[in-house]
CSV table of C-alpha atoms in Angstrom, one decimal:
chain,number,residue,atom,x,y,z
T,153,UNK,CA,51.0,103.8,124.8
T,154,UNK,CA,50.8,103.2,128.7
T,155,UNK,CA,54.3,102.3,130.2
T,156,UNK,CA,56.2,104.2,127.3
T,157,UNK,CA,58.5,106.3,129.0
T,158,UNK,CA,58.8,103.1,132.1
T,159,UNK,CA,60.2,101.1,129.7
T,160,UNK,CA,62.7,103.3,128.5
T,161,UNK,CA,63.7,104.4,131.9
T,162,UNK,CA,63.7,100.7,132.9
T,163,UNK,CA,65.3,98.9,130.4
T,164,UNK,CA,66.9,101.9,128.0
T,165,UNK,CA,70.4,102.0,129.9
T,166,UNK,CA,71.1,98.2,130.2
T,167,UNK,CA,69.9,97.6,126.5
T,168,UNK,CA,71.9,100.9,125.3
T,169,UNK,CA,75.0,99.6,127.4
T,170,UNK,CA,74.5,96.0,125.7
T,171,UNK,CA,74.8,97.9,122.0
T,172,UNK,CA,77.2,100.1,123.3
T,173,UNK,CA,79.3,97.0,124.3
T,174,UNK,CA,79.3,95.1,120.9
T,175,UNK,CA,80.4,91.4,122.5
T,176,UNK,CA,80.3,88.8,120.6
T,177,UNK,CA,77.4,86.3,121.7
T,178,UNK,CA,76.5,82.7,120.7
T,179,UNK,CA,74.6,80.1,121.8
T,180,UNK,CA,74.0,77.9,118.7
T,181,UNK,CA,76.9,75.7,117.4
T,182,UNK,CA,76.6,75.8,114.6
T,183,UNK,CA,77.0,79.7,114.2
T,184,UNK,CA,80.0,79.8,116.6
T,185,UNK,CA,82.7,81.9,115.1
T,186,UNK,CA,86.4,80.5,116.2
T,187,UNK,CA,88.5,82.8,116.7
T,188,UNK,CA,92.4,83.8,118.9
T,189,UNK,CA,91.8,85.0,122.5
T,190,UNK,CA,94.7,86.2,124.8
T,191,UNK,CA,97.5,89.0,124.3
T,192,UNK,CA,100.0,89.2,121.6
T,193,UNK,CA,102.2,86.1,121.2
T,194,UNK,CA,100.1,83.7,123.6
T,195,UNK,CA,97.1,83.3,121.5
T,196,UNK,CA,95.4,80.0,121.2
T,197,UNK,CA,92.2,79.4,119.2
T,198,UNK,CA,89.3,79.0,121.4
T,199,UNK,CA,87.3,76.1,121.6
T,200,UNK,CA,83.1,76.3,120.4
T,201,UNK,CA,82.9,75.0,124.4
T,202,UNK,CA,84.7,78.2,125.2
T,203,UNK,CA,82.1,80.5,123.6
T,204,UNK,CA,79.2,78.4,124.2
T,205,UNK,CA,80.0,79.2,128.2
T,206,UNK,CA,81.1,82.9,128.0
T,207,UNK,CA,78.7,83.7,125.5
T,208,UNK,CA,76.0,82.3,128.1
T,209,UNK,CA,77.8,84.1,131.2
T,210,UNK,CA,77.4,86.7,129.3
T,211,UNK,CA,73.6,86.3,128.4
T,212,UNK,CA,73.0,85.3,132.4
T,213,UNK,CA,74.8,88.8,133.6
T,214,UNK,CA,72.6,90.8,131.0
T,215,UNK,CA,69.3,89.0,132.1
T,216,UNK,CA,69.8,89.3,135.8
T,217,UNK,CA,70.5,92.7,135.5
T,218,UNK,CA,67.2,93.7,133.4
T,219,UNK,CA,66.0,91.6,136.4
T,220,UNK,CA,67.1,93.4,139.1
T,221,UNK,CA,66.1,96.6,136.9
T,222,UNK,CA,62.2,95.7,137.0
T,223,UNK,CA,61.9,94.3,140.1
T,224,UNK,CA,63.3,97.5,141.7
T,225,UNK,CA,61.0,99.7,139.8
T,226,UNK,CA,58.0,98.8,141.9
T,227,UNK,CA,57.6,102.2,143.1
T,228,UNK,CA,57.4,104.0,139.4
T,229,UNK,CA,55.9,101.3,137.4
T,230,UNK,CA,52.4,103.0,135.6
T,231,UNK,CA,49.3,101.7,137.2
T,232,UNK,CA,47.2,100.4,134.4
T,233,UNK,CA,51.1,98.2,133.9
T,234,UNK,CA,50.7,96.8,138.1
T,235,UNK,CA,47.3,96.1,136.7
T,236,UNK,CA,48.1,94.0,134.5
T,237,UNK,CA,50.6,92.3,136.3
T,238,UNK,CA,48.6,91.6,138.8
T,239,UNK,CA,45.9,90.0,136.3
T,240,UNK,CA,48.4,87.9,135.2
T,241,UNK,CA,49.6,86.3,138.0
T,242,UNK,CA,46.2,85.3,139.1
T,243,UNK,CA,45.6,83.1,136.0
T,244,UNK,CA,49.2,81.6,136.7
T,245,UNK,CA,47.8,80.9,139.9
T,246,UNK,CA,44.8,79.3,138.6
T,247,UNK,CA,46.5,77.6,135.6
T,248,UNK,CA,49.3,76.5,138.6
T,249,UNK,CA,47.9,75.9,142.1
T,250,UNK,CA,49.8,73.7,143.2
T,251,UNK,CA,52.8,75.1,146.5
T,252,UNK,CA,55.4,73.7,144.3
T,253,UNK,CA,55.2,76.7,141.6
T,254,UNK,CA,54.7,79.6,143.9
């Protein structure tokens, strides 16, 4: 399997930390789960809104770190993977020529 061991160097610590981490996440209203935020004697329920946002905060930190991840492993990422990459974004090119989606 070419890129194996890339992807676990690549994404393994980020998606380990992400397990690791166990924070509630929830985009979908109608799955929200309500429930008390703040310390001990100051709780108030939180709103659906409430989760909604933080949940995607949350989501936003987690993809723009796997982001920053790949786009700094340039240097080690397997040949036949660049390869591929490359292929790719010449059919996007094709399929998109236009300045407005480069």
């Amino acid at each position: 399997v070419a890129g194996m061991q890339y992807l676990h160097r690549l994404l393994g610590p980020i998606i380990n930390r992400i397990f690791e981490e166990k924070k509630y996440v929830e985009l979908d209203p109608s799955k929200v789960e309500l429930k008390e935020a703040g310390c001990a004697g100051l709780h108030r329920q939180q709103t659906e809104s409430d989760i909604i946002q933080q949940s995607s905060n949350l989501l936003q930190s987690y993809l723009s770190e796997l982001l920053t991840s790949i786009l700094q492993s340039a240097s080690y990422c397997p040949l036949l993977i660049c390869q591929v990459f490359h292929q790719l974004y010449l059919r996007v090119q094709e399929r998109f020529p236009d300045p407005e989606y480069r």
